[in-house]
Amino acid sequence: MYAEKQAEEAIVSSFNGTDRDGEEVEKLGEEDHSVFSVKSLLWHGGSVWDAWFSCASNQVAQVLLTLPYSFSQLGMVSGVVFQVFYGLVGSWTAYLISVLYIEYRSRKEKEGVNFKNHVIQWFEVLDGLLGPYWKAAGLAFNCTFLLFGSVIQLIACASNIYYINDHLDKRTWTYIFGACCATTVFIPSFHNYRIWSFLGLGMTTYTAWYLTIAAVIHGQVENVQHTAPAKLVLYFTGATNILYTFGGHAVTVEIMHAMWKPQKFKYIYLIATLYVFTLTIPSASAVYWAFGDQLLNHSNAFSLLPKDGWRDAAVILMLIHQFITFGFACTPLYFVWEKVIGMHDTKSIRLRALVRLPVVIPIWFLAIIFPFFGPINSAVGALLVSFTVYIIPALAHMLTYRKPSARQNAAEKPPSFMPSWTIMYVINIFIVGWVLVVGFGFGGWASMSNFIKQVDTFGLFAKCYQCKPPAGQPPHPAPQATVHN
């Protein structure tokens, strides 16, 4: 433990040092790994690879199962185009967040601020660079998004396990998995997700290729129809689900802070996104090709694929991965809560776990109120992700470097492939305008219309959302088939 703490303290003290300093820090980390090889392998990560696994694993989780549903709303061409577009836009804003983190930390450490035993978070970056109003906006949007991101993971757990064991309804499964996910309070920080990130990405890779291969082997259902895009409300609902898919960088700052050399993060999210494309595009395309419009009433792709050992394995792996993703989304909330009650500097893991438990309770409750797997993704994407990871980072970057002196003294200059500040401003303005109008405006209207339809059809606290009704009981009407332009 002493060697690990020594390495972490060296990282903090050498952030503004030279590359040689960084190499010495990494060597210190490697020496520590040789002493605590097993523990370091499983528990203590901070390399570029750790960050890449964290980004790729966190970016695509349960949403992998809802992308075919989005394709049934958008159509094949629009589905692929929106994935590529929002993947690249998301990578750009993740880059902006990383630049602002480095700027903030460099300024603070020049002032003599020591971040030992303190995890920097996005709202603190906004506060340090732009002031308290930006801090309030960042805190509100980021915490609310992460709260509902955790809710979505619980909903997904209940939705998935139901396809293996339907003896219990989905609400009961939500109770059970809420208790299981509460154990993430014992994971101190993103340093400690090393093995989980690696396993999580392996699990989503298996699931994605299972969906692809199973759909192709199954072939197209009889009289399959591909009518999308048919309705504007469905079109923009599907688009905002994809916006949500590539908006997983609400935890970028925490992942960077866990790195031995945070300056190396800049392009990690882009490389992770390129890998994620190899999972999301083939799987969503294959399932939509096979089942077409049937997906409009089946937001979880597992529900249409035949039950066999391969599918059960994919369900189990996704359940484990959703536990990991729940931890990713909840850990920043744990940090915020610890800071609010003055327990963030506490070294006792047991005490920190105890004080974190109240964070899980509202998540559990909201997952029971709104069990709408699929539609809730789009609503969260339009109303929260639009601002949290697209609009606010772009605006913050423009305002931070609005003065010539700030640009001249920037800790991170524009990237080599785009050496012009003017071009960066043009891209940022386009992102703000596009996401504000298309993501928040049209997407908010469409996703909330669809969400309200789910509430009207199934009701709040729905016991078993989109489950097959008992024999002799008529099924729920398909809400999306009755939505009008």
Short mmCIF file of C-alpha atoms in Angstrom, two decimals:
data_model
loop_
_atom_site.label_atom_id
_atom_site.label_comp_id
_atom_site.label_asym_id
_atom_site.label_seq_id
_atom_site.Cartn_x
_atom_site.Cartn_y
_atom_site.Cartn_z
CA MET A 1 0.00 0.00 0.00
CA TYR A 2 2.87 2.41 0.81
CA ALA A 3 4.40 1.96 -2.66
CA GLU A 4 1.05 2.55 -4.32
CA LYS A 5 0.46 5.75 -2.30
CA GLN A 6 4.03 6.87 -3.13
CA ALA A 7 3.35 6.39 -6.83
CA GLU A 8 0.08 8.33 -6.66
CA GLU A 9 1.70 11.21 -4.77
CA ALA A 10 4.46 11.31 -7.40
CA ILE A 11 1.84 11.58 -10.10
CA VAL A 12 0.21 14.57 -8.45
CA SER A 13 3.46 16.39 -7.82
CA SER A 14 4.81 15.87 -11.35
CA PHE A 15 1.74 16.80 -13.40
CA ASN A 16 3.38 20.00 -14.65
CA GLY A 17 6.76 18.34 -15.05
CA THR A 18 8.56 17.16 -18.14
CA ASP A 19 8.03 14.02 -20.12
CA ARG A 20 11.00 12.59 -18.27
CA ASP A 21 9.16 13.18 -15.01
CA GLY A 22 6.21 11.31 -16.45
CA GLU A 23 8.41 8.42 -17.46
CA GLU A 24 9.83 8.25 -13.94
CA VAL A 25 6.30 8.18 -12.53
CA GLU A 26 5.37 5.34 -14.84
CA LYS A 27 8.53 3.45 -13.89
CA LEU A 28 7.63 3.93 -10.25
CA GLY A 29 4.22 2.52 -11.03
CA GLU A 30 5.85 -0.41 -12.80
CA GLU A 31 8.14 -1.07 -9.83
CA ASP A 32 5.11 -1.02 -7.59
CA HIS A 33 3.45 -3.51 -9.93
CA SER A 34 6.38 -5.88 -9.64
CA VAL A 35 6.03 -5.87 -5.86
CA PHE A 36 2.24 -6.12 -5.78
CA SER A 37 1.86 -7.91 -9.11
CA VAL A 38 -1.42 -9.73 -8.50
CA LYS A 39 -3.09 -6.85 -6.67
CA SER A 40 -1.94 -4.32 -9.28
CA LEU A 41 -3.09 -6.52 -12.14
CA LEU A 42 -6.60 -6.78 -10.76
CA TRP A 43 -7.07 -3.61 -8.75
CA HIS A 44 -4.74 -0.67 -9.37
CA GLY A 45 -4.79 0.79 -12.89
CA GLY A 46 -3.68 4.09 -14.36
CA SER A 47 -2.10 3.39 -17.73
CA VAL A 48 -3.23 4.49 -21.19
CA TRP A 49 -4.60 0.99 -21.73
CA ASP A 50 -6.60 1.18 -18.52
CA ALA A 51 -8.16 4.44 -19.69
CA TRP A 52 -8.92 2.96 -23.12
CA PHE A 53 -10.60 -0.08 -21.63
CA SER A 54 -12.58 2.16 -19.27
CA CYS A 55 -13.78 4.40 -22.11
CA ALA A 56 -14.65 1.58 -24.50
CA SER A 57 -16.30 -0.55 -21.81
CA ASN A 58 -18.33 2.35 -20.41
CA GLN A 59 -19.39 3.71 -23.79
CA VAL A 60 -21.50 0.75 -24.88
CA ALA A 61 -23.41 -1.33 -22.35
CA GLN A 62 -27.16 -2.00 -22.30
CA VAL A 63 -27.57 0.46 -25.18
CA LEU A 64 -26.13 -2.25 -27.42
CA LEU A 65 -29.46 -4.06 -26.99
CA THR A 66 -31.56 -0.99 -27.86
CA LEU A 67 -29.74 0.11 -31.02
CA PRO A 68 -31.68 -2.33 -33.26
CA TYR A 69 -34.83 -0.73 -31.81
CA SER A 70 -33.42 2.67 -32.85
CA PHE A 71 -32.72 1.34 -36.35
CA SER A 72 -36.38 0.31 -36.62
CA GLN A 73 -37.26 3.95 -35.95
CA LEU A 74 -34.57 5.52 -38.15
CA GLY A 75 -34.03 3.07 -40.98
CA MET A 76 -30.76 1.36 -41.88
CA VAL A 77 -29.00 4.28 -43.60
CA SER A 78 -29.89 6.92 -41.02
CA GLY A 79 -28.99 4.51 -38.21
CA VAL A 80 -25.47 4.00 -39.52
CA VAL A 81 -24.97 7.69 -40.39
CA PHE A 82 -26.10 8.88 -36.95
CA GLN A 83 -23.81 6.38 -35.23
CA VAL A 84 -20.76 7.62 -37.12
CA PHE A 85 -21.78 11.28 -36.73
CA TYR A 86 -22.47 11.21 -33.00
CA GLY A 87 -19.46 8.95 -32.40
CA LEU A 88 -17.16 11.56 -33.95
CA VAL A 89 -18.93 14.49 -32.26
CA GLY A 90 -18.72 12.69 -28.92
CA SER A 91 -15.01 12.04 -29.43
CA TRP A 92 -14.48 15.74 -30.15
CA THR A 93 -16.26 16.92 -27.00
CA ALA A 94 -14.41 14.29 -24.93
CA TYR A 95 -11.21 15.82 -26.31
CA LEU A 96 -12.42 19.28 -25.24
CA ILE A 97 -13.16 18.00 -21.73
CA SER A 98 -9.65 16.54 -21.50
CA VAL A 99 -8.12 19.86 -22.61
CA LEU A 100 -10.13 21.78 -20.01
CA TYR A 101 -9.12 19.31 -17.29
CA ILE A 102 -5.42 19.80 -18.11
CA GLU A 103 -5.89 23.58 -18.20
CA TYR A 104 -7.63 23.61 -14.82
CA ARG A 105 -5.16 21.30 -13.13
CA SER A 106 -2.15 23.16 -14.53
CA ARG A 107 -3.45 26.51 -13.27
CA LYS A 108 -4.30 25.14 -9.82
CA GLU A 109 -0.97 23.40 -9.33
CA LYS A 110 0.86 26.57 -10.32
CA GLU A 111 -1.05 28.17 -7.44
CA GLY A 112 0.25 25.45 -5.13
CA VAL A 113 -2.97 23.43 -4.84
CA ASN A 114 -2.36 19.79 -3.91
CA PHE A 115 -4.84 17.18 -5.11
CA LYS A 116 -3.64 14.40 -2.83
CA ASN A 117 -6.68 12.40 -1.65
CA HIS A 118 -8.95 14.50 -3.86
CA VAL A 119 -10.56 13.40 -7.14
CA ILE A 120 -11.08 16.29 -9.56
CA GLN A 121 -14.55 16.32 -11.13
CA TRP A 122 -16.11 18.10 -14.11
CA PHE A 123 -18.06 20.66 -12.07
CA GLU A 124 -14.84 21.66 -10.28
CA VAL A 125 -13.13 22.19 -13.63
CA LEU A 126 -15.99 24.47 -14.72
CA ASP A 127 -15.85 26.32 -11.39
CA GLY A 128 -12.12 26.91 -11.61
CA LEU A 129 -12.18 28.09 -15.23
CA LEU A 130 -15.52 29.89 -15.54
CA GLY A 131 -16.98 30.50 -12.09
CA PRO A 132 -19.79 29.36 -9.76
CA TYR A 133 -22.69 29.60 -12.22
CA TRP A 134 -20.97 27.16 -14.56
CA LYS A 135 -20.19 24.96 -11.60
CA ALA A 136 -23.89 24.86 -10.71
CA ALA A 137 -24.89 24.03 -14.30
CA GLY A 138 -22.26 21.32 -14.60
CA LEU A 139 -23.14 19.82 -11.23
CA ALA A 140 -26.88 19.78 -11.97
CA PHE A 141 -26.68 18.28 -15.46
CA ASN A 142 -23.85 15.85 -14.75
CA CYS A 143 -25.29 14.47 -11.52
CA THR A 144 -28.79 14.13 -12.96
CA PHE A 145 -27.45 12.35 -16.05
CA LEU A 146 -25.33 9.96 -13.99
CA LEU A 147 -28.28 9.34 -11.67
CA PHE A 148 -30.51 8.30 -14.57
CA GLY A 149 -27.61 6.49 -16.23
CA SER A 150 -27.45 4.30 -13.14
CA VAL A 151 -31.24 3.91 -13.21
CA ILE A 152 -31.04 2.68 -16.80
CA GLN A 153 -28.49 0.01 -15.84
CA LEU A 154 -30.85 -1.35 -13.17
CA ILE A 155 -33.76 -1.38 -15.60
CA ALA A 156 -31.59 -3.20 -18.13
CA CYS A 157 -30.58 -5.83 -15.56
CA ALA A 158 -34.23 -6.65 -14.85
CA SER A 159 -35.11 -6.63 -18.54
CA ASN A 160 -32.29 -9.01 -19.47
CA ILE A 161 -32.57 -11.56 -16.67
CA TYR A 162 -36.27 -11.94 -17.45
CA TYR A 163 -35.33 -13.66 -20.73
CA ILE A 164 -33.55 -16.38 -18.76
CA ASN A 165 -35.92 -16.67 -15.80
CA ASP A 166 -39.45 -15.32 -16.20
CA HIS A 167 -40.74 -16.88 -12.98
CA LEU A 168 -40.22 -13.46 -11.37
CA ASP A 169 -41.53 -10.25 -12.89
CA LYS A 170 -39.16 -7.45 -13.92
CA ARG A 171 -39.99 -5.27 -10.93
CA THR A 172 -38.94 -8.03 -8.53
CA TRP A 173 -35.72 -8.49 -10.48
CA THR A 174 -35.12 -4.74 -10.13
CA TYR A 175 -35.31 -5.09 -6.34
CA ILE A 176 -32.78 -7.93 -6.44
CA PHE A 177 -30.29 -6.25 -8.77
CA GLY A 178 -30.60 -2.97 -6.89
CA ALA A 179 -29.22 -4.76 -3.86
CA CYS A 180 -26.46 -6.38 -5.95
CA CYS A 181 -25.39 -3.09 -7.55
CA ALA A 182 -25.26 -1.40 -4.16
CA THR A 183 -22.04 -3.36 -3.54
CA THR A 184 -20.24 -0.90 -5.86
CA VAL A 185 -19.94 1.38 -2.81
CA PHE A 186 -16.89 -0.70 -1.86
CA ILE A 187 -14.92 0.26 -5.02
CA PRO A 188 -12.89 3.34 -3.98
CA SER A 189 -12.20 5.04 -7.35
CA PHE A 190 -11.59 4.55 -11.06
CA HIS A 191 -8.07 3.32 -10.27
CA ASN A 192 -9.74 0.16 -9.05
CA TYR A 193 -11.74 -0.72 -12.17
CA ARG A 194 -8.78 -2.21 -14.05
CA ILE A 195 -9.92 -5.84 -14.28
CA TRP A 196 -13.59 -4.85 -14.46
CA SER A 197 -13.05 -2.61 -17.50
CA PHE A 198 -11.11 -5.35 -19.28
CA LEU A 199 -13.77 -7.97 -18.56
CA GLY A 200 -16.59 -5.57 -19.36
CA LEU A 201 -15.30 -4.87 -22.85
CA GLY A 202 -14.87 -8.58 -23.48
CA MET A 203 -18.47 -9.16 -22.43
CA THR A 204 -19.91 -6.50 -24.73
CA THR A 205 -17.73 -7.77 -27.58
CA TYR A 206 -19.16 -11.28 -27.15
CA THR A 207 -22.72 -9.94 -26.94
CA ALA A 208 -22.37 -7.73 -30.01
CA TRP A 209 -21.05 -10.54 -32.17
CA TYR A 210 -23.60 -12.95 -30.76
CA LEU A 211 -26.36 -10.55 -31.87
CA THR A 212 -24.80 -10.22 -35.31
CA ILE A 213 -24.23 -13.93 -35.94
CA ALA A 214 -27.50 -15.07 -34.34
CA ALA A 215 -29.51 -12.61 -36.46
CA VAL A 216 -27.81 -13.69 -39.69
CA ILE A 217 -28.26 -17.40 -38.90
CA HIS A 218 -31.90 -16.80 -37.95
CA GLY A 219 -32.52 -15.03 -41.23
CA GLN A 220 -35.34 -12.66 -42.02
CA VAL A 221 -38.73 -13.36 -40.45
CA GLU A 222 -41.62 -14.11 -42.76
CA ASN A 223 -43.01 -11.01 -44.47
CA VAL A 224 -40.41 -8.82 -42.81
CA GLN A 225 -40.98 -5.11 -43.29
CA HIS A 226 -38.50 -2.23 -43.06
CA THR A 227 -40.76 0.83 -43.23
CA ALA A 228 -38.56 3.25 -41.26
CA PRO A 229 -38.32 6.17 -41.30
CA ALA A 230 -42.11 6.42 -41.17
CA LYS A 231 -42.89 8.96 -38.43
CA LEU A 232 -40.99 12.03 -37.29
CA VAL A 233 -41.55 11.31 -33.63
CA LEU A 234 -40.00 7.86 -33.99
CA TYR A 235 -37.18 9.18 -36.17
CA PHE A 236 -35.98 11.72 -33.63
CA THR A 237 -36.53 9.28 -30.75
CA GLY A 238 -34.14 6.86 -32.43
CA ALA A 239 -31.63 9.62 -33.16
CA THR A 240 -31.52 10.72 -29.52
CA ASN A 241 -30.92 7.15 -28.37
CA ILE A 242 -27.81 7.14 -30.56
CA LEU A 243 -26.86 10.56 -29.17
CA TYR A 244 -27.13 8.94 -25.74
CA THR A 245 -25.03 5.96 -26.90
CA PHE A 246 -22.00 8.11 -27.68
CA GLY A 247 -22.49 10.45 -24.72
CA GLY A 248 -20.82 8.18 -22.19
CA HIS A 249 -18.01 10.62 -21.44
CA ALA A 250 -19.69 12.18 -18.40
CA VAL A 251 -16.98 10.37 -16.39
CA THR A 252 -14.06 11.54 -18.58
CA VAL A 253 -12.54 13.76 -15.89
CA GLU A 254 -12.62 11.01 -13.27
CA ILE A 255 -11.00 8.53 -15.70
CA MET A 256 -8.29 11.07 -16.56
CA HIS A 257 -7.61 11.80 -12.91
CA ALA A 258 -7.04 8.08 -12.33
CA MET A 259 -4.29 8.01 -15.00
CA TRP A 260 -0.60 8.08 -14.21
CA LYS A 261 -0.12 10.53 -17.07
CA PRO A 262 -3.43 12.35 -17.82
CA GLN A 263 -1.94 14.32 -20.72
CA LYS A 264 -1.96 11.12 -22.78
CA PHE A 265 -5.74 10.86 -22.67
CA LYS A 266 -6.47 13.26 -25.56
CA TYR A 267 -7.18 10.74 -28.33
CA ILE A 268 -8.10 7.73 -26.22
CA TYR A 269 -11.84 8.31 -26.49
CA LEU A 270 -11.66 8.54 -30.28
CA ILE A 271 -9.76 5.25 -30.52
CA ALA A 272 -12.25 3.65 -28.13
CA THR A 273 -15.13 4.93 -30.30
CA LEU A 274 -13.62 3.43 -33.44
CA TYR A 275 -13.55 0.05 -31.71
CA VAL A 276 -17.11 0.49 -30.48
CA PHE A 277 -18.22 1.06 -34.09
CA THR A 278 -17.13 -2.53 -34.84
CA LEU A 279 -19.62 -3.69 -32.18
CA THR A 280 -22.62 -1.42 -32.64
CA ILE A 281 -22.95 -1.06 -36.42
CA PRO A 282 -22.82 -4.78 -37.40
CA SER A 283 -25.08 -5.93 -34.53
CA ALA A 284 -27.75 -3.25 -34.95
CA SER A 285 -27.78 -3.66 -38.74
CA ALA A 286 -28.03 -7.46 -38.62
CA VAL A 287 -30.84 -7.56 -36.05
CA TYR A 288 -32.83 -4.88 -37.89
CA TRP A 289 -32.32 -6.71 -41.20
CA ALA A 290 -33.66 -9.92 -39.65
CA PHE A 291 -36.66 -8.58 -37.73
CA GLY A 292 -37.53 -5.21 -39.25
CA ASP A 293 -40.57 -3.45 -37.85
CA GLN A 294 -41.10 -6.09 -35.14
CA LEU A 295 -38.42 -4.24 -33.21
CA LEU A 296 -40.74 -1.24 -32.78
CA ASN A 297 -42.50 -3.18 -30.02
CA HIS A 298 -39.38 -4.97 -28.71
CA SER A 299 -36.87 -2.48 -27.38
CA ASN A 300 -34.58 -5.27 -26.12
CA ALA A 301 -33.01 -7.26 -28.95
CA PHE A 302 -32.80 -10.39 -26.78
CA SER A 303 -36.60 -10.68 -26.82
CA LEU A 304 -36.69 -11.65 -30.52
CA LEU A 305 -33.76 -14.04 -30.69
CA PRO A 306 -34.31 -17.76 -30.02
CA LYS A 307 -33.59 -18.99 -26.51
CA ASP A 308 -30.47 -21.16 -26.44
CA GLY A 309 -27.20 -21.46 -24.59
CA TRP A 310 -25.50 -18.76 -26.66
CA ARG A 311 -28.22 -16.24 -25.86
CA ASP A 312 -28.24 -17.17 -22.17
CA ALA A 313 -24.47 -16.65 -22.07
CA ALA A 314 -24.87 -13.21 -23.67
CA VAL A 315 -27.59 -12.29 -21.15
CA ILE A 316 -25.41 -13.33 -18.20
CA LEU A 317 -22.38 -11.46 -19.54
CA MET A 318 -24.46 -8.32 -20.08
CA LEU A 319 -25.79 -8.57 -16.54
CA ILE A 320 -22.24 -8.59 -15.19
CA HIS A 321 -21.30 -5.73 -17.48
CA GLN A 322 -24.29 -3.68 -16.36
CA PHE A 323 -23.11 -4.10 -12.78
CA ILE A 324 -19.74 -2.67 -13.88
CA THR A 325 -21.38 0.19 -15.78
CA PHE A 326 -23.59 0.95 -12.80
CA GLY A 327 -20.38 1.42 -10.82
CA PHE A 328 -18.93 3.68 -13.52
CA ALA A 329 -22.00 5.91 -13.46
CA CYS A 330 -22.42 5.88 -9.70
CA THR A 331 -18.82 6.42 -8.60
CA PRO A 332 -18.78 10.16 -9.52
CA LEU A 333 -22.05 10.52 -7.58
CA TYR A 334 -20.36 8.85 -4.62
CA PHE A 335 -17.53 11.40 -4.86
CA VAL A 336 -19.95 14.33 -4.95
CA TRP A 337 -21.86 13.01 -1.94
CA GLU A 338 -18.63 12.43 -0.01
CA LYS A 339 -17.58 16.03 -0.68
CA VAL A 340 -20.98 17.36 0.39
CA ILE A 341 -20.85 15.60 3.78
CA GLY A 342 -17.11 16.11 4.28
CA MET A 343 -16.05 12.46 3.98
CA HIS A 344 -14.08 12.56 0.71
CA ASP A 345 -10.69 12.51 2.44
CA THR A 346 -11.58 9.52 4.60
CA LYS A 347 -9.17 6.63 4.03
CA SER A 348 -11.36 3.88 5.49
CA ILE A 349 -13.03 1.94 2.66
CA ARG A 350 -15.68 0.58 5.01
CA LEU A 351 -16.65 4.02 6.29
CA ARG A 352 -16.78 5.46 2.77
CA ALA A 353 -18.93 2.53 1.65
CA LEU A 354 -21.34 3.16 4.50
CA VAL A 355 -21.78 6.86 3.76
CA ARG A 356 -22.23 6.15 0.02
CA LEU A 357 -25.28 3.91 0.49
CA PRO A 358 -27.85 6.76 0.52
CA VAL A 359 -26.89 7.51 -3.11
CA VAL A 360 -28.18 4.11 -4.25
CA ILE A 361 -31.65 4.46 -2.70
CA PRO A 362 -33.13 7.09 -5.12
CA ILE A 363 -31.64 5.18 -8.07
CA TRP A 364 -33.38 2.03 -6.94
CA PHE A 365 -36.67 3.90 -6.48
CA LEU A 366 -36.56 5.62 -9.90
CA ALA A 367 -35.84 2.32 -11.66
CA ILE A 368 -39.05 0.93 -10.15
CA ILE A 369 -41.10 4.00 -11.13
CA PHE A 370 -39.87 4.23 -14.75
CA PRO A 371 -39.10 0.69 -16.01
CA PHE A 372 -39.32 1.73 -19.69
CA PHE A 373 -36.25 0.04 -21.15
CA GLY A 374 -35.42 1.81 -24.42
CA PRO A 375 -37.64 4.92 -24.35
CA ILE A 376 -35.96 6.18 -21.17
CA ASN A 377 -32.59 6.16 -22.99
CA SER A 378 -33.89 8.61 -25.59
CA ALA A 379 -35.45 10.89 -22.97
CA VAL A 380 -32.21 11.02 -20.97
CA GLY A 381 -30.24 11.56 -24.16
CA ALA A 382 -32.30 14.53 -25.30
CA LEU A 383 -32.80 16.31 -21.99
CA LEU A 384 -29.53 15.58 -20.16
CA VAL A 385 -26.80 14.16 -22.42
CA SER A 386 -27.34 16.99 -24.94
CA PHE A 387 -26.11 19.52 -22.39
CA THR A 388 -23.84 17.43 -20.19
CA VAL A 389 -21.44 16.05 -22.78
CA TYR A 390 -22.06 18.07 -25.94
CA ILE A 391 -23.26 21.65 -25.39
CA ILE A 392 -21.59 22.55 -22.06
CA PRO A 393 -18.07 21.28 -23.00
CA ALA A 394 -18.17 23.12 -26.35
CA LEU A 395 -19.36 26.38 -24.77
CA ALA A 396 -16.91 26.05 -21.87
CA HIS A 397 -13.99 25.58 -24.25
CA MET A 398 -14.95 28.66 -26.29
CA LEU A 399 -15.35 30.85 -23.20
CA THR A 400 -12.18 29.61 -21.51
CA TYR A 401 -10.06 30.58 -24.51
CA ARG A 402 -12.03 33.63 -25.68
CA LYS A 403 -9.15 36.04 -24.84
CA PRO A 404 -5.90 36.12 -26.85
CA SER A 405 -3.86 35.82 -23.65
CA ALA A 406 -5.70 32.63 -22.66
CA ARG A 407 -5.03 31.10 -26.09
CA GLN A 408 -1.39 32.14 -25.98
CA ASN A 409 -0.83 30.65 -22.52
CA ALA A 410 -3.02 27.56 -23.03
CA ALA A 411 -1.68 24.42 -21.38
CA GLU A 412 -2.83 22.48 -24.46
CA LYS A 413 -2.57 24.04 -27.90
CA PRO A 414 -4.92 23.04 -30.77
CA PRO A 415 -4.14 19.57 -32.17
CA SER A 416 -1.55 19.24 -34.91
CA PHE A 417 -4.16 18.22 -37.48
CA MET A 418 -6.15 21.41 -36.70
CA PRO A 419 -3.68 24.17 -35.74
CA SER A 420 -6.27 26.96 -36.05
CA TRP A 421 -8.28 28.28 -33.09
CA THR A 422 -10.82 29.66 -35.61
CA ILE A 423 -11.61 26.20 -36.96
CA MET A 424 -12.02 24.89 -33.42
CA TYR A 425 -14.51 27.66 -32.68
CA VAL A 426 -16.43 26.91 -35.89
CA ILE A 427 -16.70 23.22 -34.97
CA ASN A 428 -17.79 24.07 -31.42
CA ILE A 429 -20.45 26.51 -32.63
CA PHE A 430 -21.79 23.91 -35.06
CA ILE A 431 -21.99 21.28 -32.29
CA VAL A 432 -23.82 23.66 -29.94
CA GLY A 433 -26.31 24.65 -32.64
CA TRP A 434 -26.91 21.12 -33.92
CA VAL A 435 -27.35 19.46 -30.56
CA LEU A 436 -29.48 22.31 -29.21
CA VAL A 437 -31.89 22.18 -32.17
CA VAL A 438 -31.82 18.53 -33.25
CA GLY A 439 -30.82 16.76 -30.03
CA PHE A 440 -32.55 18.82 -27.36
CA GLY A 441 -35.30 20.44 -29.47
CA PHE A 442 -36.63 17.82 -31.86
CA GLY A 443 -35.17 14.97 -29.81
CA GLY A 444 -36.72 16.26 -26.61
CA TRP A 445 -40.14 16.59 -28.23
CA ALA A 446 -40.00 13.13 -29.79
CA SER A 447 -38.53 11.25 -26.84
CA MET A 448 -40.88 12.82 -24.30
CA SER A 449 -43.87 12.13 -26.55
CA ASN A 450 -42.83 8.49 -26.75
CA PHE A 451 -42.05 8.36 -23.02
CA ILE A 452 -45.48 9.74 -22.13
CA LYS A 453 -47.05 7.11 -24.39
CA GLN A 454 -45.28 4.42 -22.38
CA VAL A 455 -46.62 5.88 -19.13
CA ASP A 456 -50.16 6.08 -20.56
CA THR A 457 -49.98 2.49 -21.82
CA PHE A 458 -48.17 0.69 -19.01
CA GLY A 459 -48.44 3.14 -16.10
CA LEU A 460 -45.85 4.11 -13.53
CA PHE A 461 -44.45 1.29 -11.37
CA ALA A 462 -45.24 -1.14 -14.21
CA LYS A 463 -44.80 -4.63 -12.82
CA CYS A 464 -43.47 -6.20 -16.01
CA TYR A 465 -42.82 -3.77 -18.89
CA GLN A 466 -43.30 -5.32 -22.36
CA CYS A 467 -43.74 -8.81 -20.88
CA LYS A 468 -45.96 -11.40 -22.50
CA PRO A 469 -49.38 -11.26 -20.80
CA PRO A 470 -50.72 -14.33 -18.97
CA ALA A 471 -52.79 -16.77 -21.02
CA GLY A 472 -56.25 -15.42 -21.77
CA GLN A 473 -55.28 -11.79 -21.07
CA PRO A 474 -55.14 -9.38 -24.03
CA PRO A 475 -51.71 -7.83 -24.67
CA HIS A 476 -50.99 -4.15 -24.09
CA PRO A 477 -51.54 -2.04 -27.20
CA ALA A 478 -48.35 -1.13 -29.04
CA PRO A 479 -47.90 2.54 -28.14
CA GLN A 480 -45.44 3.35 -30.89
CA ALA A 481 -47.63 2.02 -33.64
CA THR A 482 -50.33 4.55 -32.74
CA VAL A 483 -48.18 7.68 -32.56
CA HIS A 484 -49.08 10.30 -35.15
CA ASN A 485 -46.92 12.95 -36.72
#
